[in-house]
Coordinates of C-alpha atoms and ligand atoms in Angstrom, one line a residue:
X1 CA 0.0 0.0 0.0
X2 CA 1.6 3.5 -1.1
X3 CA 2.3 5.9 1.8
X4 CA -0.9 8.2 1.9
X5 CA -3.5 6.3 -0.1
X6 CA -6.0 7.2 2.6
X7 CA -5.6 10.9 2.0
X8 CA -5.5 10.4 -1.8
X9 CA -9.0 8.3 -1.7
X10 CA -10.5 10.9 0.3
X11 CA -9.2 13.9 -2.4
X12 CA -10.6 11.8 -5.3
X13 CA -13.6 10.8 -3.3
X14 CA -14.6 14.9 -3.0
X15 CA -13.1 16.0 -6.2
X16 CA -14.8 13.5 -8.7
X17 CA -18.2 13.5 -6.6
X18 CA -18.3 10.4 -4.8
X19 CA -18.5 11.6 -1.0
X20 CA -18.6 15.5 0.2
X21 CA -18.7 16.3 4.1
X22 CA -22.2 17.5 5.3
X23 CA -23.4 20.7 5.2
X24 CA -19.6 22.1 4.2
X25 CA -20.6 25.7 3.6
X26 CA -21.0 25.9 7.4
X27 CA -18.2 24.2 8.3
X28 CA -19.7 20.9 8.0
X29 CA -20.7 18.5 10.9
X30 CA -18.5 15.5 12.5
X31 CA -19.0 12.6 10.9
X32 CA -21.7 13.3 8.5
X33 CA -21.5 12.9 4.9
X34 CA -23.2 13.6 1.9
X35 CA -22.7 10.9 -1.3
X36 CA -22.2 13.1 -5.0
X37 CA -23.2 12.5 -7.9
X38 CA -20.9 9.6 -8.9
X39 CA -21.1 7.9 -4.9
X40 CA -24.8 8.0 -4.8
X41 CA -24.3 5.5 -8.3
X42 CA -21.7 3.6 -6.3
X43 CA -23.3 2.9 -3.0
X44 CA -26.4 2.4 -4.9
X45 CA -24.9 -0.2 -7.2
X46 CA -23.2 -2.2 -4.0
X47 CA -26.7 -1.9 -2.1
X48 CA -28.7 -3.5 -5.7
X49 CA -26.0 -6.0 -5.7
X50 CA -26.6 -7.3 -2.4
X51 CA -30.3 -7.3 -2.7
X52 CA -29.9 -9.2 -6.1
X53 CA -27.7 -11.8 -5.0
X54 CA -29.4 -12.3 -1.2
X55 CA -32.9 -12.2 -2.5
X56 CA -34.0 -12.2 -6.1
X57 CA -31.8 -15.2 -7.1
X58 CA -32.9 -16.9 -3.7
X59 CA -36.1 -18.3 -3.5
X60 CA -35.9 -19.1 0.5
X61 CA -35.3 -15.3 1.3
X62 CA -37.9 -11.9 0.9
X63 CA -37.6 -8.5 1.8
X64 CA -38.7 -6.3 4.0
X65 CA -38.7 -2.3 4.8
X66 CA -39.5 -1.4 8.4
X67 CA -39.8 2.3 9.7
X68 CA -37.0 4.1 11.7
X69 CA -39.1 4.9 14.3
X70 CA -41.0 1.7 16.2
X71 CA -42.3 1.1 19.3
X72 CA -40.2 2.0 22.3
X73 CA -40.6 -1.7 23.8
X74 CA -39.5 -3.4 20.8
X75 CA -35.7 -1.4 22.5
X76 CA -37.2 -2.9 26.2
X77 CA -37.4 -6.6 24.7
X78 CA -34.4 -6.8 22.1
X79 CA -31.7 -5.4 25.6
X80 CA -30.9 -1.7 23.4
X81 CA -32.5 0.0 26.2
X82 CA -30.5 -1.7 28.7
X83 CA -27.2 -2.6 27.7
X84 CA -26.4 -1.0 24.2
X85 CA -23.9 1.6 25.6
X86 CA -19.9 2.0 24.9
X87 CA -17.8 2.9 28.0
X88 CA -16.9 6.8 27.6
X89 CA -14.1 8.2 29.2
X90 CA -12.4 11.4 29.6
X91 CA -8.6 12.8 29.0
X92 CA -8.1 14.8 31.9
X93 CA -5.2 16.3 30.0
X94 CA -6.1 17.2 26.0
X95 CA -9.8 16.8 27.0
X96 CA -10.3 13.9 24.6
X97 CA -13.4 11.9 25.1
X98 CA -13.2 8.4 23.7
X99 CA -13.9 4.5 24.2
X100 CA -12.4 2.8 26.8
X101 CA -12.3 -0.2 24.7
X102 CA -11.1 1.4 21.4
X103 CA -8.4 2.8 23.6
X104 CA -4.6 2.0 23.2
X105 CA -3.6 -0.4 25.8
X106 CA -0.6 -0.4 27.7
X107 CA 0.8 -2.6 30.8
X108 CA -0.6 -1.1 34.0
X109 CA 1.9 1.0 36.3
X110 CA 4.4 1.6 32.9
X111 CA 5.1 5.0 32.3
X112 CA 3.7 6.7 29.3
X113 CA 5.2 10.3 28.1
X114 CA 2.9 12.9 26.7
X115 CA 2.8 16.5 26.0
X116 CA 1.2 18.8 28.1
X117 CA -2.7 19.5 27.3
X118 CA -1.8 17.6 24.4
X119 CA -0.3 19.8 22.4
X120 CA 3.0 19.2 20.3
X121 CA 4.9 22.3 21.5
X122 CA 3.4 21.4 25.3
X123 CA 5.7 20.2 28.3
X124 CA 6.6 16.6 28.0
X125 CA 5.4 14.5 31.0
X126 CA 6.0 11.7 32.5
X127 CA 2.7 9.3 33.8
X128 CA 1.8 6.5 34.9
X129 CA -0.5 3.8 33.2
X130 CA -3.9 3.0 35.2
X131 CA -5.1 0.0 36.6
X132 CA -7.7 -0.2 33.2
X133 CA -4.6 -0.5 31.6
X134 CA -5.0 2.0 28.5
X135 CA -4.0 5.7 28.1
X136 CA -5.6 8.6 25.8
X137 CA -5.6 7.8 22.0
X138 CA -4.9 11.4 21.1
X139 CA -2.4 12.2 23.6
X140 CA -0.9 9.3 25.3
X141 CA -1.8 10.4 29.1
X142 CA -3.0 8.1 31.9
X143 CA -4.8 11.2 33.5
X144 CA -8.2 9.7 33.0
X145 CA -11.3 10.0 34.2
X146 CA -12.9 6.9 35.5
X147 CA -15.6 4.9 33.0
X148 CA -19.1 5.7 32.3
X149 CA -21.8 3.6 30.2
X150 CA -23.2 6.0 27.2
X151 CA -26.0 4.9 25.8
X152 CA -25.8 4.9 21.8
X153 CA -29.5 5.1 20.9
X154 CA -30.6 8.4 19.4
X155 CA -33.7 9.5 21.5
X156 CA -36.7 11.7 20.1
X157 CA -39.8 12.7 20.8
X158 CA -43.3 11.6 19.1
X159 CA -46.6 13.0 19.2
X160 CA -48.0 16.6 20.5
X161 CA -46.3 16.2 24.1
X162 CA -43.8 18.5 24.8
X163 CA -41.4 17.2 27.0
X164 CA -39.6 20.8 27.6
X165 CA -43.1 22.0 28.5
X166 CA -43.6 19.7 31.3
X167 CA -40.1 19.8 32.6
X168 CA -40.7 23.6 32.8
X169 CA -43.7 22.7 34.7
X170 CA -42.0 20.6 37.2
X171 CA -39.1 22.4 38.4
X172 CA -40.1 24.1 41.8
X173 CA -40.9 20.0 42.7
X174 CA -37.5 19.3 41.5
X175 CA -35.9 21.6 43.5
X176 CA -36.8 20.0 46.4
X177 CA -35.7 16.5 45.2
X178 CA -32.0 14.4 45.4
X179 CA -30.5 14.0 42.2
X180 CA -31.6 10.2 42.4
X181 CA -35.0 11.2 42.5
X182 CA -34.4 14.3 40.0
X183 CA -33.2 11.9 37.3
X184 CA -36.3 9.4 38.2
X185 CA -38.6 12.3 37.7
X186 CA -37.1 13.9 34.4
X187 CA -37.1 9.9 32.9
X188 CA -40.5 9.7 33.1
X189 CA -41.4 12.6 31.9
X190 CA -39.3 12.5 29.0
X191 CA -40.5 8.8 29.0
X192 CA -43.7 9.7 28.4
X193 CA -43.4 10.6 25.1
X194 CA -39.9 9.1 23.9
X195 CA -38.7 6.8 21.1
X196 CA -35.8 5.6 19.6
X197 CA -34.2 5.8 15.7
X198 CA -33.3 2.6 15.2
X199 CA -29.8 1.6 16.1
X200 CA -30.2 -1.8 13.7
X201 CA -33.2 -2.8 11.1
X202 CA -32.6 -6.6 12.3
X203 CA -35.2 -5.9 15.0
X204 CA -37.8 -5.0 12.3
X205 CA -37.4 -8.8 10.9
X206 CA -38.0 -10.1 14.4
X207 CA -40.9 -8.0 15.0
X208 CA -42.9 -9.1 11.7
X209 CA -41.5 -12.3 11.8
X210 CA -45.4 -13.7 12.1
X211 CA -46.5 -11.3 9.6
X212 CA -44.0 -12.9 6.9
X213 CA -45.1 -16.3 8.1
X214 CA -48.3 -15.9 8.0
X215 CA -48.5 -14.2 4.5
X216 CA -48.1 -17.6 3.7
X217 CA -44.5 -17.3 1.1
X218 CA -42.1 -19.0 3.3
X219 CA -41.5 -21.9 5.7
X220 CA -37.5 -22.5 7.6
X221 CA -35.3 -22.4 6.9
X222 CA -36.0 -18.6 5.2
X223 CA -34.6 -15.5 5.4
X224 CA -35.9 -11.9 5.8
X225 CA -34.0 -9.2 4.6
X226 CA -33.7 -5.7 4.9
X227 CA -31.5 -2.5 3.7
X228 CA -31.8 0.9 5.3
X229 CA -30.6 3.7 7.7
X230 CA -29.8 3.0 11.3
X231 CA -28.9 5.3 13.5
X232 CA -26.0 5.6 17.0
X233 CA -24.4 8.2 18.6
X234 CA -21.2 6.6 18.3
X235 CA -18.7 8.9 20.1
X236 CA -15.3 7.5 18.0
X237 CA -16.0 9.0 14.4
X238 CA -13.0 8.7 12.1
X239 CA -11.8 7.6 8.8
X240 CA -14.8 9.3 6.3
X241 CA -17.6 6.9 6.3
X242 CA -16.4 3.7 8.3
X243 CA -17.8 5.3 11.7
X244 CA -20.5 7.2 11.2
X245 CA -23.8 8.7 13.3
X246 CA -26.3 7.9 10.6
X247 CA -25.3 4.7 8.5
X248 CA -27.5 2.4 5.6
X249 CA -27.3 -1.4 6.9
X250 CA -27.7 -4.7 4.6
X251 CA -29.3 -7.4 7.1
X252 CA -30.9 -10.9 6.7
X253 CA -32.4 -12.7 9.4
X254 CA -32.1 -16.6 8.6
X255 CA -34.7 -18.7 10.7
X256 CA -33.5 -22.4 10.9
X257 CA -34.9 -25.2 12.9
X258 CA -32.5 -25.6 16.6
X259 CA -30.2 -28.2 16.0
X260 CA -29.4 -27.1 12.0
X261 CA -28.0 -23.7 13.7
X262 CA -24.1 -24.3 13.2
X263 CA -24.4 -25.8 9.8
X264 CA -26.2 -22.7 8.4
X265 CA -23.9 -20.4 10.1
X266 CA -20.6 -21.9 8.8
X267 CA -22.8 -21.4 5.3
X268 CA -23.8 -17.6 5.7
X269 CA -19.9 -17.1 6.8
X270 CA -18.7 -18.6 3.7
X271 CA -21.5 -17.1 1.3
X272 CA -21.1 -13.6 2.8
X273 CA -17.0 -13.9 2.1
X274 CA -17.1 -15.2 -1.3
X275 CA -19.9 -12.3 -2.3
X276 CA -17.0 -9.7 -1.6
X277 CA -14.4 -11.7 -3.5
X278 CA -17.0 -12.2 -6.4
X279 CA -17.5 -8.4 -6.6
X280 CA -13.6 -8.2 -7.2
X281 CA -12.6 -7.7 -4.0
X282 CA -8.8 -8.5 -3.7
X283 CA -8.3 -11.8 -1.4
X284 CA -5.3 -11.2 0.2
X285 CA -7.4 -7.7 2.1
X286 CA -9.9 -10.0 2.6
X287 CA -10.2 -12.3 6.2
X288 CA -12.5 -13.8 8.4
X289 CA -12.1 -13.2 12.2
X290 CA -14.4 -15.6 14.6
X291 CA -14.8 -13.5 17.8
X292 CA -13.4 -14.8 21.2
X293 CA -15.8 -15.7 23.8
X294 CA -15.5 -12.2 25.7
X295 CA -16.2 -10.2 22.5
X296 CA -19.4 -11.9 21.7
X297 CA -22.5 -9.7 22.1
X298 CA -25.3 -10.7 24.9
X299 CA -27.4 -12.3 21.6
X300 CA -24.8 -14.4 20.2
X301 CA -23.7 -18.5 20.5
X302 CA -21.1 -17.5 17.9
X303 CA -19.9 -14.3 15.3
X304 CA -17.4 -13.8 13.0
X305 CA -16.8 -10.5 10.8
X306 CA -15.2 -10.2 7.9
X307 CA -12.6 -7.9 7.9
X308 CA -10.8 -5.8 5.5
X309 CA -8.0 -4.3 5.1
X310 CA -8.7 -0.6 5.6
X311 CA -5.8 1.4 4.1
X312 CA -6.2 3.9 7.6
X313 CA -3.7 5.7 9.0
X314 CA -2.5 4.9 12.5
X315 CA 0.6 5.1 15.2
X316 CA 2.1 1.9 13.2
X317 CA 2.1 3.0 10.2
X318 CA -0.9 2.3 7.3
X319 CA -3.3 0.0 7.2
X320 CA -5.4 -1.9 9.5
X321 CA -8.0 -4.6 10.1
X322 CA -11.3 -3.4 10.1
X323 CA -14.9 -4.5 10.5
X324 CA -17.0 -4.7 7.3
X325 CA -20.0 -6.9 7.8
X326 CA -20.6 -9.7 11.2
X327 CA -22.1 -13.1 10.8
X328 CA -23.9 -13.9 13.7
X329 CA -25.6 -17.0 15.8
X330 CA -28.5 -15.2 17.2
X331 CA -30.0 -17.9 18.6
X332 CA -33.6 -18.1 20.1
X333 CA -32.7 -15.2 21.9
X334 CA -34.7 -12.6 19.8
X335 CA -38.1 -14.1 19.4
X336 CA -38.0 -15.5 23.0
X337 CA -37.9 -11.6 23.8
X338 CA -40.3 -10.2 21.7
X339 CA -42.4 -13.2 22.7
X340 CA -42.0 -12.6 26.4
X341 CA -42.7 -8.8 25.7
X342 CA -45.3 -8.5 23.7
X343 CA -47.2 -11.7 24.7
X344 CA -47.6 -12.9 21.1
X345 CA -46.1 -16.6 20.4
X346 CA -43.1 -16.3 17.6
X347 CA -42.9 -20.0 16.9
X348 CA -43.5 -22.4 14.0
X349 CA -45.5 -25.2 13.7
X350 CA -44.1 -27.8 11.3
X351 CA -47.5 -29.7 9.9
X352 CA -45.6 -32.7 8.9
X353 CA -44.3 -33.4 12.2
X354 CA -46.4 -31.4 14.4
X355 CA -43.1 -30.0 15.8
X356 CA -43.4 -26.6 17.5
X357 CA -40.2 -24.6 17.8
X358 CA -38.9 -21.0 18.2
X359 CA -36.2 -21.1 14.9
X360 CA -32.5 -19.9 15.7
X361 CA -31.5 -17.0 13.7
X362 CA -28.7 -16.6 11.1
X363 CA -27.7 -13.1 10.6
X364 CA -25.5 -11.9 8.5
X365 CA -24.9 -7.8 8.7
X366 CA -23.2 -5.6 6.7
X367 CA -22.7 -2.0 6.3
X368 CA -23.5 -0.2 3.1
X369 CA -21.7 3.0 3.8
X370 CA -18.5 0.8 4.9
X371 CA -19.0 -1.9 1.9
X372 CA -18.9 1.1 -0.3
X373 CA -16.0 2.3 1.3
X374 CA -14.1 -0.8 1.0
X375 CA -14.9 -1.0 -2.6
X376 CA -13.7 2.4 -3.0
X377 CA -10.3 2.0 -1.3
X378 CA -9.8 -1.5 -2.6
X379 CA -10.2 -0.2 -6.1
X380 CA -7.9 2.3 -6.0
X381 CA -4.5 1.9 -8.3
X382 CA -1.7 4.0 -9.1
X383 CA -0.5 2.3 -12.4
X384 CA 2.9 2.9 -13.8
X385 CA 2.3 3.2 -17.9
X386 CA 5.8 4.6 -18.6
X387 CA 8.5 4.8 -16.2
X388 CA 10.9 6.9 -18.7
X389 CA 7.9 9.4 -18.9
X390 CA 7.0 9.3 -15.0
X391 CA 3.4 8.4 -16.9
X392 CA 1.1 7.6 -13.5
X393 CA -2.4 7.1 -13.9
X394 CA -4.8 7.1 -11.3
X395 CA -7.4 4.4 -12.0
X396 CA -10.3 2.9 -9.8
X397 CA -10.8 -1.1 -10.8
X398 CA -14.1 -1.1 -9.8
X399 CA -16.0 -4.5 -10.8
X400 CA -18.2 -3.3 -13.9
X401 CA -21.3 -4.2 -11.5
X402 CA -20.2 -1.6 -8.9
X403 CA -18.9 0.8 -11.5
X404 CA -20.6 4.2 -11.1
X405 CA -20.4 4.8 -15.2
X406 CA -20.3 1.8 -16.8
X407 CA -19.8 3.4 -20.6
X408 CA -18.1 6.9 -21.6
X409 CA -18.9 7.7 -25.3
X410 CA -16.1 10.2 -26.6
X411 CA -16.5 11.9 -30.5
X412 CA -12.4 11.7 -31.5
X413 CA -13.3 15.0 -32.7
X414 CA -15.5 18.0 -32.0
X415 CA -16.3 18.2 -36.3
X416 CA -17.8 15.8 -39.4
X417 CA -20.8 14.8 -37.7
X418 CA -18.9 12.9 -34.8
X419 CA -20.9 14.3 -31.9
X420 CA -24.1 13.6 -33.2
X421 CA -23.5 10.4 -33.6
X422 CA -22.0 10.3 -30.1
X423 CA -24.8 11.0 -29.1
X424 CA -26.4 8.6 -30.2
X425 CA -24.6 5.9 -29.0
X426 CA -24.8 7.4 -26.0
X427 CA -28.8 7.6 -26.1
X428 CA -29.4 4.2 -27.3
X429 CA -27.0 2.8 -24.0
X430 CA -29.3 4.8 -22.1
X431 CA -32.6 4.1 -23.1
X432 CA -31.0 0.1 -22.3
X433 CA -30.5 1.0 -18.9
X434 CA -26.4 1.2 -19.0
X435 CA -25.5 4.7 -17.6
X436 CA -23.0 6.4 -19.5
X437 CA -21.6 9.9 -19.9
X438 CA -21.0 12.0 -23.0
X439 CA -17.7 14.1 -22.8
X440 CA -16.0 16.3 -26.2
X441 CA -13.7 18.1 -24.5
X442 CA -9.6 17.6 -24.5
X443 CA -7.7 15.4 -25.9
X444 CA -9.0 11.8 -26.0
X445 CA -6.2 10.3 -23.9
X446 CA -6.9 12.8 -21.4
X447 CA -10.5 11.7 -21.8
X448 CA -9.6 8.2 -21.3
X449 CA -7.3 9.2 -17.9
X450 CA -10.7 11.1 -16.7
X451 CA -12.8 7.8 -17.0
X452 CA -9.8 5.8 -15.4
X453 CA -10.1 7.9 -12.1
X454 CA -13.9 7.3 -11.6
X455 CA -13.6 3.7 -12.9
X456 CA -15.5 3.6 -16.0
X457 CA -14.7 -0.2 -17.4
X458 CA -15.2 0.9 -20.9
X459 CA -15.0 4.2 -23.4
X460 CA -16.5 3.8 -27.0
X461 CA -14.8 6.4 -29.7
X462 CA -16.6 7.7 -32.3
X463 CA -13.7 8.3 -35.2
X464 CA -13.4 9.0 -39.0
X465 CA -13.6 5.1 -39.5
X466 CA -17.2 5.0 -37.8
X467 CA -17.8 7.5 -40.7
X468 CA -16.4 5.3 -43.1
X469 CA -17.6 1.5 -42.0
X470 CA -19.9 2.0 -38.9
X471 CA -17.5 0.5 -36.1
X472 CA -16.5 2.5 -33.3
X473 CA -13.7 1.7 -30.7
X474 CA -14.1 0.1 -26.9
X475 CA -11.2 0.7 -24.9
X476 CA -10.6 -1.6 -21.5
X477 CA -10.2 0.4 -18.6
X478 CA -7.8 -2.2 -17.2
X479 CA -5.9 -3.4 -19.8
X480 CA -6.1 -0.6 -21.8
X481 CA -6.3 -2.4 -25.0
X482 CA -8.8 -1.5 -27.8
X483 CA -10.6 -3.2 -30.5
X484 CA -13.1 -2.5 -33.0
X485 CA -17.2 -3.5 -33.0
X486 CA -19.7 -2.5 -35.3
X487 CA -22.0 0.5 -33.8
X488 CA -25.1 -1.3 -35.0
X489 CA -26.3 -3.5 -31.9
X490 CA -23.7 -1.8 -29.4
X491 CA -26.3 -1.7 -26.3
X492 CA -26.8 -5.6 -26.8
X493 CA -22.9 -5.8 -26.5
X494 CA -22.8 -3.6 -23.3
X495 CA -25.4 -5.8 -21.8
X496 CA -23.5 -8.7 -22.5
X497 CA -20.5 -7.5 -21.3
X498 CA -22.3 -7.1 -17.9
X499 CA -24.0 -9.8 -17.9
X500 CA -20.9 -12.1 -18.4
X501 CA -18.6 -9.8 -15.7
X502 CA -21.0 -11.3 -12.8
X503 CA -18.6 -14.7 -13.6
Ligands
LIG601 N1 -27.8 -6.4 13.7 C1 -26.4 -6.6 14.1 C2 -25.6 -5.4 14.0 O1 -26.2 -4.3 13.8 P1 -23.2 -4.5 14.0 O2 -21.9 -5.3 13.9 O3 -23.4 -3.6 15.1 O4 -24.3 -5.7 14.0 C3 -23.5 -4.5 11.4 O5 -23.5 -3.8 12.6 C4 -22.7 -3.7 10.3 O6 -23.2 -2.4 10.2 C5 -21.2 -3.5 10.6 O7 -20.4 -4.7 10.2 C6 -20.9 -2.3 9.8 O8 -20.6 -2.7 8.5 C7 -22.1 -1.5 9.9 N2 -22.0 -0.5 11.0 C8 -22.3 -0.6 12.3 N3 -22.1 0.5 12.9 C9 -21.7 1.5 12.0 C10 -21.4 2.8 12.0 N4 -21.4 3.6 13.1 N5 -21.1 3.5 10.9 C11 -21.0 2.8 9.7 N6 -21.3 1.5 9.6 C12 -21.7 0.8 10.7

């Protein structure tokens, strides 16, 4: 990996219109970030290629598309409520707040040095390493401040109830009260009225898992899937869209009879890999990492992630390990709940055998913001074309599936009735569904270059031989090479082309 790919990917990413920060003109916001023109394609394409290969060439899996906002004791039932926090702490020295278990860890008692409020011209100190056994990841001080649970669920109001009203309303009482009883008060007042943005859409699948069953499509093992926003206040942002507040998630919840659990988990692990490596995906930035016992969430007999290799920059240098999807053995554990909390009876009866059972639960979760991401960074290429001439050229191998553009239609010239029939090629791709781009201007290798950097697999020139015999040129992104193909039936050629790139 070159030295500064990261910061090249994200000066492509906002130059060529694939991600911009949110709400720039005022400075922008942390962590928020707006997809352009040519990202919007991309994520889009990654988010159309999941739902394509995990449910339209399936026939045990359907969709589904639950709202943000449910009811507040579907977070009661499913633990969110309770125990989906991260523990926050405070640097006492640059003021840093972060997660205690994000943190870098160092042998308790060992001395750590670090500047002085955490500033590189500050006095260098000398600490000591607490008992947690981590210091600050900004600054390097063991000055902390002990660790508190933080909720990560957005909370929000619905309905006509003011909470701010009544709070207003109730403050000569709480006045009077101990803070125990202040916080009791203000929770259910705020309570009264409060909700939750989603922090996952699995819990929608759970929640309608009788209305799927009973609309009669599907019997276990089946799958329910499900792509949209979720929402957490995560407090460690970093590295453009990988951590973000508001995030798209691709989730399938896979109900299998107890007993068949393992088998259809080491199935969904393998499936889920080999989707990333069919989309071009290089292997060796590819692995899968089974969690440890103590990493496992309070739902799970058993996850693994796969992991990619992120090219981030960190204290060791660049490039690191990172989450981009988890494959999960959910167990019973989330009907049992909903069951217990809502008194309704999430089981299946099998007629044949007149078994009842509550199924176990597959799931395999991925991002969409940090799938696309991966794409991105894994497509990136710095090609040398001619050492002697220091020719460099920037070129993102995206899989023609993911490909924002998938065809760019030059004239060779701006003259002799080249555009026009540019145009038309470009028209007729189209009106087949393939989107491509129409661009005259500069000279055509520069053209070619400009396609290279957004990934476009293929350019089609329009030239005096077109003129002469009705063929027009396809140049390969990757290879470079061009041949010749008549004009006449070119969208039938582009769809081919895609068709046979899915392997
Ligand atoms: N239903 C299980 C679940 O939500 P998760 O590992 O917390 O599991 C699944 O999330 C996937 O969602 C992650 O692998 C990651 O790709 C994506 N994801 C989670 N939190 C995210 C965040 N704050 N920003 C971007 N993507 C996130």
């Amino acid at each position: 990996m070159a030295e500064g790919t990261m910061q090249k990917i994200v000066g492509l990413a906002k130059r060529r219109g694939f991600i911009f920060q949110s709400s720039e003109i005022y400075g922008g916001l942390k962590a928020c970030y707006d997809y352009g023109p040519l990202g919007v394609e991309l994520k889009r394409n990654v988010k159309d290629a999941w739902w394509d290969d995990m449910v339209h060439r399936r026939s045990d899996v359907v969709g589904l598309d639950c709202s943000i906002i449910m009811h507040p004791d579907v977070w009661k039932a499913s633990g969110h409520l309770a125990g989906f926090s991260d523990p926050l702490v405070d640097c006492r020295n640059c003021k840093e707040r972060f997660r205690a278990d994000k943190a870098p860890r160092a042998e308790p008692g060992s001395v750590t040095i670090y500047r002085e409020n955490g500033r590189k011209d500050g006095k260098k100190l000398e600490g000591v390493v607490p008992p947690q056994g981590y210091v600050c990841p900004v600054c390097g001080s063991g000055d902390l401040s002990d660790e508190r649970q933080f909720n990560l669920m957005f909370r929000t109001s619905l309905g006509p109830v003011d909470p701010m009203q009544e709070i207003v309303n109730a403050i000569d009482d709480l006045a009077g009260m101990d803070t125990q009883a202040r916080r009791e008060k203000l929770a259910s007042i705020i309570g009264q009225s409060a909700v939750y943005l989603r922090p996952e859409t699995a819990q929608g699948m759970f929640v309608n898992f009788l209305n799927v069953l009973n609309s009669g499509r599907v019997k276990p093992p089946f799958g329910v899937a499900q792509v949209g926003k979720s929402y957490r206040n995560e407090i460690t942002t970093s590295n453009l869209t990988f951590r973000t507040c508001e995030f798209e998630q691709m989730e399938m919840e896979y109900f299998v009879e107890p007993g068949t659990d393992e088998e259809w988990y080491e199935y969904w692990s393998q499936f889920r890999f080999n989707w990333y490596k069919s989309l071009g995906m290089r292997p060796e930035r590819l692995r899968l990492r089974p969690h440890e016992e103590c990493e496992l969430a309070h739902y799970a007999k058993a996850c693994v992630d796969v992991e990619y290799f992120y090219p981030f920059e960190n204290p060791e240098g660049e490039g690191e390990w990172g989450e981009l999807e988890g494959i999960a053995n959910r167990t019973d554990y989330d009907l049992k709940k909903h069951s217990e909390y809502s008194g309704k009876e999430l089981s299946y009866f099998e007629t044949e055998s007149k078994k009842r059972y509550t199924p176990y639960v597959i799931e395999p979760a991925a991002g969409a913001d940090r799938a696309t991401l991966a794409f991105l960074c894994d497509a990136y290429d710095e090609e040398v074309v001619d050492k002697e001439k220091n020719d460099v050229r920037t070129v993102l191998r995206f899989h023609p599936r993911l490909a924002p553009i998938k065809v760019a239609v030059f004239p060779l010239v701006k003259k002799d009735g080249m555009p026009e029939l540019a145009r038309g090629v470009m028209d007729e791709l189209l009106g087949e569904g393939i989107n491509s781009f129409y661009d005259e201007s500069g000279a055509i290798g520069r053209r070619y270059r400009r396609m290279d950097e957004v990934g476009t697999p293929w350019c089609v020139t329009v030239d005096n031989e077109t003129l002469e015999n009705g063929s027009v040129t396809v140049r390969e992104r990757d290879s470079m090479q061009q041949a010749r193909i008549p004009r006449e039936g070119i969208g039938e050629y582009f769809r081919n082309r895609l068709k046979t790139s899915r392997g």
